[in-house]
Coordinates of C-alpha atoms in Angstrom, one line a residue:
Chain O
M1 CA -0.8 16.4 -4.4
S2 CA -3.3 13.7 -5.1
T3 CA -3.5 12.3 -8.7
T4 CA -6.9 10.8 -8.1
K5 CA -9.8 13.1 -9.0
D6 CA -12.0 10.8 -11.0
Y7 CA -14.5 9.5 -8.4
N8 CA -16.4 10.8 -5.4
F9 CA -14.9 10.2 -2.0
T10 CA -17.3 9.9 1.0
I11 CA -16.1 11.2 4.3
S12 CA -18.0 10.9 7.6
V13 CA -17.1 13.5 10.2
V14 CA -17.8 12.2 13.7
E15 CA -17.2 15.1 16.1
D16 CA -19.4 16.1 19.1
N17 CA -18.1 19.6 19.3
E18 CA -20.6 21.6 17.2
W19 CA -18.1 24.4 16.3
Y20 CA -15.3 22.0 15.2
N21 CA -17.8 19.7 13.4
K22 CA -19.0 22.6 11.3
L23 CA -15.5 23.7 10.6
L24 CA -14.3 20.3 9.5
V25 CA -17.4 19.7 7.3
H26 CA -17.0 23.2 5.7
T27 CA -13.3 22.7 5.1
L28 CA -13.7 19.2 3.5
S29 CA -16.8 20.2 1.5
L30 CA -14.8 22.8 -0.4
N31 CA -13.4 19.9 -2.4
P32 CA -16.1 19.1 -5.0
D33 CA -14.9 15.4 -5.1
F34 CA -15.8 14.9 -1.4
V35 CA -19.2 13.9 -0.2
V36 CA -19.2 14.9 3.5
K37 CA -21.6 13.6 6.2
S38 CA -21.7 15.0 9.7
Y39 CA -22.4 13.1 12.9
F40 CA -22.3 14.3 16.6
N41 CA -22.2 10.9 18.2
A42 CA -21.1 7.3 17.6
A43 CA -24.6 5.9 17.7
D44 CA -25.9 8.0 14.8
F45 CA -22.9 7.3 12.8
L46 CA -23.1 3.5 13.3
K47 CA -26.8 3.6 12.4
E48 CA -25.9 4.9 9.0
I49 CA -22.6 3.2 8.3
D50 CA -24.2 0.6 5.9
T51 CA -26.1 3.2 3.9
T52 CA -23.4 5.9 3.8
V53 CA -20.5 3.4 3.3
P54 CA -17.8 6.0 3.9
D55 CA -14.3 5.8 2.3
M56 CA -12.9 7.6 5.3
V57 CA -13.9 8.8 8.8
T58 CA -12.5 11.7 10.8
L59 CA -13.1 10.6 14.4
D60 CA -12.9 12.7 17.5
V61 CA -11.1 10.7 20.2
R62 CA -13.6 11.7 22.9
L63 CA -17.3 11.2 22.0
P64 CA -20.2 11.5 24.4
D65 CA -21.5 7.9 23.9
M66 CA -18.3 6.0 23.1
S67 CA -14.6 6.4 23.1
G68 CA -12.8 6.9 19.8
V69 CA -10.8 3.7 20.5
D70 CA -14.0 1.7 20.8
L71 CA -15.6 3.3 17.8
L72 CA -12.4 2.7 15.7
A73 CA -12.6 -1.0 16.6
K74 CA -16.3 -1.2 15.6
I75 CA -15.6 0.5 12.3
K76 CA -12.7 -1.8 11.5
E77 CA -14.7 -4.9 12.5
H78 CA -17.5 -3.7 10.2
N79 CA -15.3 -2.8 7.2
P80 CA -11.5 -2.9 7.4
A81 CA -11.3 -0.9 4.2
I82 CA -12.7 2.3 5.8
Q83 CA -9.8 4.5 6.7
V84 CA -10.0 6.4 10.0
I85 CA -8.2 9.6 10.9
I86 CA -8.2 10.4 14.5
I87 CA -8.7 14.1 15.4
S88 CA -7.6 14.9 18.9
E89 CA -7.4 17.9 21.1
Q90 CA -4.2 16.7 22.7
D91 CA -1.0 15.4 21.3
E92 CA -0.9 12.2 23.5
I93 CA 1.8 10.0 22.1
Q94 CA 0.7 6.8 23.9
T95 CA -3.0 7.3 22.8
A96 CA -1.8 8.0 19.2
V97 CA 0.4 4.8 19.2
D98 CA -2.4 2.7 20.5
L99 CA -4.9 4.0 18.0
L100 CA -2.5 3.6 15.1
K101 CA -1.8 0.0 16.2
S102 CA -5.5 -0.6 16.3
G103 CA -5.7 0.4 12.6
A104 CA -6.2 4.2 12.5
Y105 CA -4.6 5.7 9.4
D106 CA -3.4 8.9 11.0
Y107 CA -3.6 10.9 14.2
I108 CA -4.0 14.6 13.8
V109 CA -4.0 17.2 16.6
K110 CA -6.5 20.1 16.5
Q111 CA -4.0 22.8 15.7
K112 CA -3.9 25.8 13.4
D113 CA -2.4 23.8 10.5
I114 CA -5.0 21.0 10.8
K115 CA -6.4 21.8 7.3
T116 CA -3.0 21.1 5.7
S117 CA -2.4 17.9 7.8
L118 CA -5.9 16.7 7.0
H119 CA -5.7 17.2 3.3
H120 CA -2.3 15.7 3.1
S121 CA -3.5 12.6 4.9
I122 CA -6.7 12.4 2.8
N123 CA -4.7 12.6 -0.4
K124 CA -2.6 9.7 0.7
I125 CA -5.7 7.7 1.5
R126 CA -7.3 8.5 -1.8
D127 CA -4.1 7.5 -3.7
N128 CA -3.9 4.2 -1.7
K129 CA -7.6 3.5 -2.4
H130 CA -7.0 4.2 -6.1
L131 CA -4.1 1.8 -6.1
V132 CA -6.0 -0.9 -4.2
E133 CA -8.8 -0.6 -6.8
K134 CA -6.3 -0.7 -9.6
I135 CA -4.7 -3.8 -8.2
A136 CA -8.1 -5.5 -7.8
V137 CA -8.9 -4.7 -11.5
L138 CA -5.5 -6.0 -12.6
E139 CA -5.9 -9.2 -10.5
K140 CA -9.3 -9.8 -12.2
E141 CA -7.6 -9.1 -15.6
V142 CA -4.9 -11.6 -14.8
I143 CA -7.4 -14.3 -13.8
K144 CA -9.4 -13.6 -17.0
K145 CA -6.2 -13.7 -19.0
Y146 CA -5.5 -17.2 -17.7
D147 CA -8.9 -18.6 -18.3
L148 CA -8.2 -22.2 -19.0
H149 CA -9.7 -22.5 -22.4
K150 CA -8.3 -19.2 -23.5
T151 CA -4.8 -19.9 -22.3
I152 CA -4.4 -23.4 -23.6
T153 CA -5.3 -22.9 -27.2
G154 CA -6.0 -25.7 -29.7
N155 CA -8.4 -28.4 -30.8
S156 CA -6.1 -31.3 -31.3
V157 CA -6.7 -34.5 -29.4
A158 CA -3.3 -34.3 -27.9
L159 CA -4.1 -30.9 -26.4
Q160 CA -7.6 -31.8 -25.3
N161 CA -6.0 -34.6 -23.3
V162 CA -3.7 -32.1 -21.7
L163 CA -6.7 -29.9 -20.8
K164 CA -8.5 -32.8 -19.2
L165 CA -5.4 -33.5 -17.0
V166 CA -5.1 -29.8 -16.1
E167 CA -8.7 -29.7 -15.0
K168 CA -8.0 -32.6 -12.6
T169 CA -5.4 -30.5 -10.8
L170 CA -7.6 -27.4 -10.1
E171 CA -9.4 -28.3 -7.0
N172 CA -6.6 -29.9 -5.0
N173 CA -3.0 -29.1 -4.1
I174 CA -1.3 -32.0 -5.7
T175 CA 2.2 -31.3 -6.9
V176 CA 2.2 -31.1 -10.7
V177 CA 5.2 -32.1 -12.9
I178 CA 5.0 -30.6 -16.4
T179 CA 7.3 -32.1 -19.0
G180 CA 7.7 -31.3 -22.6
E181 CA 10.1 -30.0 -25.2
T182 CA 11.3 -26.4 -25.0
G183 CA 8.7 -23.9 -26.1
T184 CA 5.7 -26.2 -25.5
G185 CA 4.2 -23.8 -23.0
K186 CA 5.1 -25.3 -19.6
E187 CA 5.0 -22.0 -17.7
V188 CA 1.8 -21.1 -19.4
V189 CA 0.2 -24.3 -18.2
A190 CA 1.6 -23.8 -14.7
K191 CA 0.0 -20.3 -14.6
A192 CA -3.3 -21.6 -16.0
I193 CA -3.4 -24.2 -13.2
H194 CA -2.7 -21.5 -10.6
Y195 CA -5.1 -18.8 -11.9
N196 CA -7.9 -21.4 -12.2
S197 CA -7.3 -23.0 -8.8
L198 CA -8.5 -22.1 -5.3
R199 CA -5.2 -20.2 -4.9
Q200 CA -5.8 -17.8 -7.7
N201 CA -5.9 -14.7 -5.5
K202 CA -2.5 -15.4 -4.0
N203 CA 1.0 -15.1 -5.5
F204 CA 2.2 -17.2 -8.5
I205 CA 6.0 -17.2 -8.2
A206 CA 8.1 -18.6 -11.0
V207 CA 11.8 -19.5 -10.6
N208 CA 13.9 -20.8 -13.4
V209 CA 16.3 -23.0 -11.5
A210 CA 18.7 -23.1 -14.5
A211 CA 18.9 -19.3 -14.8
I212 CA 20.2 -18.7 -11.2
P213 CA 23.8 -19.6 -10.2
S214 CA 23.7 -22.5 -7.8
E215 CA 25.5 -20.6 -5.1
L216 CA 22.7 -18.0 -5.1
L217 CA 19.8 -20.3 -5.6
E218 CA 19.6 -21.4 -1.9
S219 CA 19.1 -17.9 -0.7
E220 CA 16.8 -17.1 -3.6
L221 CA 14.5 -20.0 -2.7
F222 CA 14.7 -20.0 1.1
G223 CA 15.6 -16.4 1.8
H224 CA 18.4 -15.1 4.1
E225 CA 19.0 -13.1 7.2
K226 CA 20.9 -9.8 7.3
G227 CA 24.6 -10.5 7.5
S228 CA 24.3 -14.2 6.8
F229 CA 26.9 -13.9 4.0
T230 CA 28.9 -11.1 2.2
G231 CA 26.5 -8.9 0.5
A232 CA 23.4 -9.9 2.6
N233 CA 22.8 -6.3 3.7
N234 CA 19.2 -6.9 4.5
R235 CA 16.8 -9.7 5.5
R236 CA 15.2 -11.2 2.4
I237 CA 12.3 -13.6 2.2
G238 CA 12.7 -16.5 -0.2
K239 CA 10.5 -17.7 -3.0
F240 CA 8.8 -20.4 -0.9
E241 CA 7.7 -17.8 1.6
E242 CA 6.8 -15.3 -1.2
A243 CA 4.5 -17.9 -2.7
N244 CA 2.8 -18.7 0.7
G245 CA -0.9 -19.4 0.1
G246 CA -0.2 -19.5 -3.7
T247 CA 1.9 -21.5 -6.1
L248 CA 5.7 -21.8 -6.6
F249 CA 6.7 -22.9 -10.1
L250 CA 10.2 -24.4 -10.3
D251 CA 11.1 -24.4 -14.0
E252 CA 14.0 -26.6 -15.2
I253 CA 14.0 -28.6 -12.0
G254 CA 16.2 -31.2 -13.7
E255 CA 19.1 -28.7 -13.6
L256 CA 19.1 -28.5 -9.8
D257 CA 22.3 -29.1 -8.0
L258 CA 22.4 -32.4 -6.1
S259 CA 23.2 -30.7 -2.8
L260 CA 20.3 -28.3 -3.2
Q261 CA 18.0 -31.2 -4.2
A262 CA 18.6 -32.6 -0.6
K263 CA 17.6 -29.3 0.9
I264 CA 14.5 -28.9 -1.3
L265 CA 13.5 -32.5 -0.4
R266 CA 13.6 -31.6 3.3
V267 CA 11.6 -28.4 2.7
L268 CA 8.9 -30.2 0.8
Q269 CA 8.7 -32.9 3.4
E270 CA 8.6 -30.6 6.5
K271 CA 6.6 -27.8 4.7
E272 CA 8.9 -25.3 6.4
V273 CA 12.0 -23.3 5.3
V274 CA 14.9 -22.1 7.2
R275 CA 16.4 -18.8 5.9
V276 CA 20.1 -18.9 5.2
G277 CA 21.8 -17.6 8.4
S278 CA 18.8 -18.5 10.6
N279 CA 17.9 -21.5 12.8
T280 CA 14.2 -20.7 12.9
P281 CA 11.9 -22.8 10.7
I282 CA 9.1 -20.9 9.0
K283 CA 6.0 -22.9 8.0
F284 CA 4.5 -22.3 4.5
D285 CA 1.5 -23.4 2.6
T286 CA 2.6 -23.3 -1.0
R287 CA 1.6 -25.5 -4.0
I288 CA 4.5 -26.8 -6.0
I289 CA 4.5 -27.1 -9.8
V290 CA 7.7 -28.2 -11.4
A291 CA 8.7 -28.4 -15.0
T292 CA 11.6 -29.9 -17.0
H293 CA 12.5 -30.8 -20.5
R294 CA 14.5 -33.7 -19.2
N295 CA 13.3 -37.3 -18.5
L296 CA 13.7 -37.2 -14.7
K297 CA 13.5 -41.0 -14.5
E298 CA 16.5 -41.2 -16.8
E299 CA 18.3 -38.6 -14.7
V300 CA 17.7 -40.7 -11.6
K301 CA 19.2 -43.7 -13.3
K302 CA 22.2 -41.6 -14.3
G303 CA 22.6 -40.4 -10.7
N304 CA 21.9 -36.7 -11.6
F305 CA 18.6 -36.5 -9.8
R306 CA 17.8 -37.9 -6.3
E307 CA 15.4 -40.8 -6.4
D308 CA 13.7 -39.6 -3.1
L309 CA 13.1 -36.1 -4.6
F310 CA 11.8 -37.7 -7.8
Y311 CA 9.2 -39.6 -5.9
R312 CA 8.3 -36.6 -3.7
L313 CA 7.7 -34.5 -6.9
M314 CA 5.9 -37.2 -9.0
G315 CA 2.5 -36.1 -7.9
F316 CA 0.6 -35.5 -11.1
P317 CA 2.5 -35.7 -14.4
I318 CA 1.4 -33.7 -17.4
E319 CA 3.3 -34.1 -20.6
L320 CA 2.9 -31.4 -23.2
P321 CA 2.9 -32.5 -26.8
P322 CA 5.3 -31.0 -29.3
L323 CA 3.7 -28.6 -31.7
R324 CA 4.5 -30.8 -34.7
S325 CA 2.2 -33.5 -33.3
R326 CA -0.7 -31.1 -32.9
G327 CA -1.8 -30.8 -36.6
Q328 CA -4.2 -27.9 -37.2
D329 CA -3.4 -26.4 -33.8
V330 CA -0.5 -24.7 -35.7
I331 CA -3.1 -22.6 -37.6
V332 CA -5.2 -22.0 -34.5
L333 CA -2.2 -20.8 -32.6
A334 CA -0.9 -18.8 -35.6
K335 CA -4.2 -16.9 -35.7
H336 CA -4.1 -16.4 -31.9
F337 CA -0.6 -14.9 -32.2
I338 CA -1.7 -12.7 -35.1
G339 CA -4.5 -11.3 -32.9
L340 CA -2.1 -10.8 -30.0
F341 CA 0.4 -9.0 -32.1
S342 CA -2.3 -6.8 -33.6
E343 CA -3.6 -5.9 -30.2
E344 CA -0.3 -5.3 -28.5
N345 CA 1.1 -3.2 -31.4
K346 CA -2.1 -1.5 -32.4
V347 CA -1.9 -2.6 -36.0
P348 CA -4.7 -4.0 -38.2
L349 CA -5.4 -7.7 -38.0
K350 CA -4.1 -9.8 -40.9
V351 CA -5.3 -13.1 -42.4
L352 CA -3.2 -16.1 -43.4
S353 CA -3.2 -17.0 -47.1
E354 CA -3.9 -20.7 -48.0
E355 CA -0.3 -21.0 -49.2
A356 CA 1.0 -19.5 -45.9
K357 CA -1.1 -22.0 -44.0
T358 CA 0.3 -24.9 -46.0
K359 CA 3.8 -23.6 -45.4
L360 CA 3.2 -23.3 -41.6
L361 CA 1.8 -26.8 -41.5
S362 CA 4.8 -28.2 -43.4
Y363 CA 7.3 -27.2 -40.7
H364 CA 8.4 -29.3 -37.8
Y365 CA 9.0 -26.5 -35.2
P366 CA 11.9 -27.5 -33.0
G367 CA 11.3 -24.5 -30.9
N368 CA 7.6 -25.4 -30.7
I369 CA 5.0 -22.7 -29.8
R370 CA 7.7 -20.1 -28.8
E371 CA 9.1 -20.5 -32.3
L372 CA 5.7 -20.2 -34.0
K373 CA 5.1 -17.0 -32.2
S374 CA 8.4 -15.5 -33.4
I375 CA 7.6 -16.6 -37.0
I376 CA 4.2 -14.9 -36.8
D377 CA 5.6 -11.7 -35.2
F378 CA 8.1 -11.6 -38.0
A379 CA 5.5 -12.2 -40.7
M380 CA 3.3 -9.4 -39.2
V381 CA 6.1 -7.0 -39.5
I382 CA 7.6 -8.0 -42.9
G383 CA 4.4 -8.4 -44.8
N384 CA 2.8 -5.4 -46.6
G385 CA -0.8 -6.3 -47.3
Q386 CA -3.7 -7.4 -45.1
Q387 CA -2.8 -11.0 -45.8
I388 CA 0.2 -13.0 -44.6
E389 CA 1.7 -14.6 -47.7
K390 CA 4.0 -17.7 -47.8
E391 CA 6.9 -15.4 -48.6
D392 CA 6.3 -13.6 -45.2
I393 CA 6.8 -16.9 -43.4
S394 CA 10.4 -17.4 -42.6
F395 CA 11.6 -20.4 -40.6
I396 CA 14.5 -19.9 -38.2
S397 CA 16.2 -23.3 -38.9
E398 CA 14.8 -23.9 -42.3
D399 CA 17.9 -25.3 -44.0
L400 CA 17.5 -28.8 -42.6
T401 CA 13.8 -28.9 -42.1
P402 CA 11.4 -31.3 -43.6
D403 CA 9.9 -28.1 -45.2
N404 CA 12.5 -28.4 -47.9
I405 CA 11.4 -31.9 -48.7
Y406 CA 8.1 -30.4 -49.9
Q407 CA 10.0 -28.2 -52.3
E408 CA 10.6 -31.2 -54.6
L409 CA 14.3 -30.5 -55.2
T410 CA 16.8 -32.8 -56.9
M411 CA 19.1 -34.9 -54.7
R412 CA 22.0 -32.7 -55.7
Q413 CA 20.1 -29.6 -54.7
Y414 CA 19.3 -31.2 -51.3
E415 CA 23.0 -32.0 -50.8
L416 CA 23.9 -28.4 -51.6
K417 CA 21.4 -27.2 -49.1
I418 CA 22.8 -29.5 -46.4
L419 CA 26.3 -28.2 -47.2
T420 CA 25.1 -24.6 -47.0
S421 CA 23.6 -25.3 -43.6
F422 CA 26.8 -26.9 -42.2
L423 CA 29.0 -24.1 -43.6
K424 CA 26.8 -21.6 -41.8
K425 CA 26.8 -23.7 -38.6
Y426 CA 30.6 -24.1 -38.5
D427 CA 31.6 -20.6 -39.7
N428 CA 32.7 -21.8 -43.2
D429 CA 35.3 -24.1 -41.6
V430 CA 35.7 -26.5 -44.5
K431 CA 37.7 -29.1 -42.5
T432 CA 35.1 -29.3 -39.7
V433 CA 32.3 -29.4 -42.3
A434 CA 34.0 -32.2 -44.2
D435 CA 34.6 -34.2 -41.0
K436 CA 31.0 -33.7 -39.9
L437 CA 29.6 -34.8 -43.2
E438 CA 32.2 -37.5 -43.6
I439 CA 33.2 -36.4 -47.0
G440 CA 36.5 -35.1 -48.4
Q441 CA 37.5 -31.5 -48.2
A442 CA 38.0 -31.5 -51.9
T443 CA 34.3 -32.4 -52.3
V444 CA 33.3 -29.6 -50.0
Y445 CA 35.3 -27.1 -52.1
R446 CA 33.8 -28.5 -55.3
M447 CA 30.3 -28.1 -53.9
I448 CA 31.1 -24.5 -52.8
K449 CA 32.1 -23.7 -56.3
E450 CA 28.9 -25.3 -57.5
L451 CA 26.9 -23.1 -55.1
Q452 CA 28.7 -20.1 -56.5
G453 CA 27.8 -21.1 -60.0
I454 CA 31.3 -21.9 -60.9
T455 CA 31.4 -25.1 -63.0
P456 CA 34.1 -26.4 -65.5
D457 CA 31.7 -25.2 -68.2
N458 CA 31.3 -21.8 -66.6
P459 CA 34.6 -20.8 -65.1
A460 CA 34.9 -17.7 -62.8
Chain B
M1 CA -3.6 43.7 22.8
K2 CA -6.4 41.5 21.3
K3 CA -7.4 38.4 23.2
Y4 CA -8.0 36.5 20.0
N5 CA -7.1 36.2 16.3
L6 CA -9.8 35.5 13.7
D7 CA -7.4 35.5 10.7
L8 CA -7.3 31.7 10.3
L9 CA -11.1 31.3 10.6
K10 CA -11.6 34.1 8.0
E11 CA -9.2 32.4 5.7
Q12 CA -11.0 29.1 6.1
C13 CA -14.4 30.7 5.5
G14 CA -13.1 32.5 2.4
E15 CA -15.8 34.6 0.8
D16 CA -18.5 32.8 2.7
K17 CA -19.5 35.6 5.1
N18 CA -22.6 33.8 6.3
F19 CA -20.5 30.8 7.4
F20 CA -18.1 33.1 9.2
N21 CA -21.0 34.7 11.1
E22 CA -22.5 31.4 11.9
M23 CA -19.1 30.2 13.3
I24 CA -18.9 33.3 15.5
D25 CA -22.5 32.7 16.7
I26 CA -21.8 29.0 17.5
F27 CA -18.6 30.0 19.3
I28 CA -20.4 32.5 21.6
R29 CA -23.4 30.2 22.2
S30 CA -21.4 27.0 22.8
T31 CA -18.9 28.8 25.1
N32 CA -21.7 30.3 27.2
E33 CA -23.4 26.9 27.3
G34 CA -20.1 25.2 28.3
I35 CA -19.5 27.7 31.2
A36 CA -23.1 27.3 32.4
S37 CA -22.6 23.5 32.4
M38 CA -19.4 24.0 34.4
E39 CA -21.2 26.1 37.0
E40 CA -23.9 23.4 37.2
M41 CA -21.3 20.6 37.7
L42 CA -19.5 22.7 40.3
A43 CA -22.8 23.1 42.2
K44 CA -23.2 19.3 41.9
N45 CA -19.5 18.8 43.0
D46 CA -18.9 16.7 39.8
L47 CA -15.4 17.8 39.3
K48 CA -14.7 15.1 36.6
M49 CA -17.4 16.6 34.3
L50 CA -15.8 20.0 34.7
G51 CA -12.9 18.6 32.7
H52 CA -15.2 17.3 30.0
Y53 CA -16.8 20.8 29.5
A54 CA -13.4 22.5 29.6
H55 CA -12.3 20.1 26.9
K56 CA -15.2 20.9 24.7
I57 CA -14.5 24.6 24.8
V58 CA -10.7 24.5 24.3
S59 CA -10.6 23.4 20.6
P60 CA -12.4 26.4 19.2
C61 CA -10.4 28.7 21.6
R62 CA -7.2 27.3 20.2
H63 CA -8.4 27.9 16.7
I64 CA -9.0 31.6 17.3
E65 CA -5.9 31.8 19.4
A66 CA -7.7 32.8 22.6
E67 CA -4.3 32.6 24.5
T68 CA -5.6 34.0 27.9
L69 CA -8.4 31.5 28.1
I70 CA -6.6 28.3 26.8
P71 CA -4.3 27.8 29.9
L72 CA -7.2 28.0 32.3
L73 CA -9.3 25.5 30.3
K74 CA -6.3 23.2 29.9
E75 CA -5.6 23.2 33.7
M76 CA -9.2 22.5 34.4
E77 CA -9.2 19.6 31.9
T78 CA -5.9 18.1 32.9
D79 CA -6.4 18.3 36.7
A80 CA -10.0 17.0 36.5
E81 CA -8.8 14.0 34.5
S82 CA -5.9 13.2 36.9
G83 CA -8.0 13.8 40.0
E84 CA -5.8 16.6 41.2
L85 CA -8.6 19.2 40.9
T86 CA -9.8 20.5 44.3
K87 CA -13.2 22.1 44.8
E88 CA -11.5 25.3 45.9
R89 CA -9.3 25.4 42.8
A90 CA -12.3 24.5 40.6
E91 CA -14.3 27.4 41.9
L92 CA -11.5 29.8 41.2
L93 CA -10.9 28.4 37.7
V94 CA -14.6 28.6 36.8
K95 CA -14.7 32.2 38.0
Q96 CA -11.6 33.1 36.0
I97 CA -12.8 31.2 32.9
K98 CA -16.1 33.0 33.1
E99 CA -14.5 36.4 33.4
E100 CA -12.0 35.8 30.6
A101 CA -14.6 34.3 28.3
S102 CA -17.0 37.2 28.9
S103 CA -14.3 39.8 28.1
L104 CA -13.2 37.8 25.0
M105 CA -16.8 37.5 23.7
E106 CA -17.4 41.2 24.3
E107 CA -14.3 42.0 22.2
I108 CA -15.4 39.6 19.4
K109 CA -19.0 41.0 19.5
T110 CA -17.6 44.5 19.2
E111 CA -15.4 43.7 16.2
Y112 CA -18.0 41.4 14.7
T113 CA -20.9 43.8 14.8
S114 CA -18.9 47.0 14.0

């Protein structure tokens, strides 16, 4: 049963037999969602096709002025979105196959159960139409979501420079290399480039090279034929093909195995892939964006990355600044994440207190934007009021952060904080902590006692 | 035994008696027109067009399960299309179709007006 009842659906009945035409129109008109128009020949129907704009046409295969096959071709040429159901007196398999190949949605024979067959087919068309419309809306939403100035948030000079570089990549297909520390938003920038480029209506495919075992990566990227290796039960297209017409984002490219680097180089040079287990090259037109947190030039020097692939990829480099160098962007982004959390979780919007802002600005964010988002999500949940206070801000790696420097502790208190952090890091293994800090184990024990408030003046 | 079955048509018309009556009227009129056209084509010796008119009549007949008339119309249509229809056979078929259709329509009229 169809689930789509929320819009009118226009059906044109093109049938020269007066009796059958009436019957079809009557049957279809019983559904209040259907607007049904009747035509007895092809010419009258074609005259009105632009004003009626039918969602669907039931077409008699034999019309007085044109064959159903020819009219079907004309309809599809005019508007491929119009679905056509062929209604035929005879169950002619070859005719049915030819019509379905030419784009007819279904072929129904004039039999007693025609009503059921027709409704079943129409319901499927309506559901498909609804899905197509939904997809179109979602595609627009995605494009809107990745609007350049909404996606890349911040006012700092460092970020504005990034934006200028991104804009340079939008109207061409140059390969982009995005570098930056972890959490700086490399994939977000890659998506922003795709969804603001000429390829925005095609696929954006992201592959994290480091997340896929090297033995599976080749088939993941290039695809494979059925039976090409144990477990290859079906043919599968690879990510290069999947992204055809669109963009392929290869994250953590610096982690790529040397043998696969050679294969990728060949694929990029030839602009064609060969599926695993096949000998047939398949052409593709895919834009490549790569990202890495490594210095690829250094990796080339070390022999970990092929020099020829490095130069093939070095189209347009964009380096993303770490969050700690972006000044007030921290607050801009924090507010952005507050809004996002509020929207996604249907909770009231909160504001940042001045003290919370100061605290946020004092931190160095080793996890960059990703870490800031986690901090804000936590603050949104832990805080009680409408305002996020400094107590609601909790840094993930705070023990050794410059944040503590602002707390104006004594040197001894700093030492104890450092010790606490090391004990936590090495599971209270006193020997390792002592080795790491290059102090004696006895000193470590003494400091632990001090932390526990046990001093010679205050024994346990 | 009845030459037709109007149950399906009745079911499709539901409570709409006017529509049912209209469908019966169209059936009788269009069948008569179709047979008249067949006779005309026969006189003109246009055997191909005989098939066309048989095709036009057969769909409603199938819908009302006019089982005695359908095979005659189908033979006319198929043979005309394939070129196997001879003048002699066509004359015989038109005559039989006319007789079957008349008797069928009489039965319908009787039931429909009673």
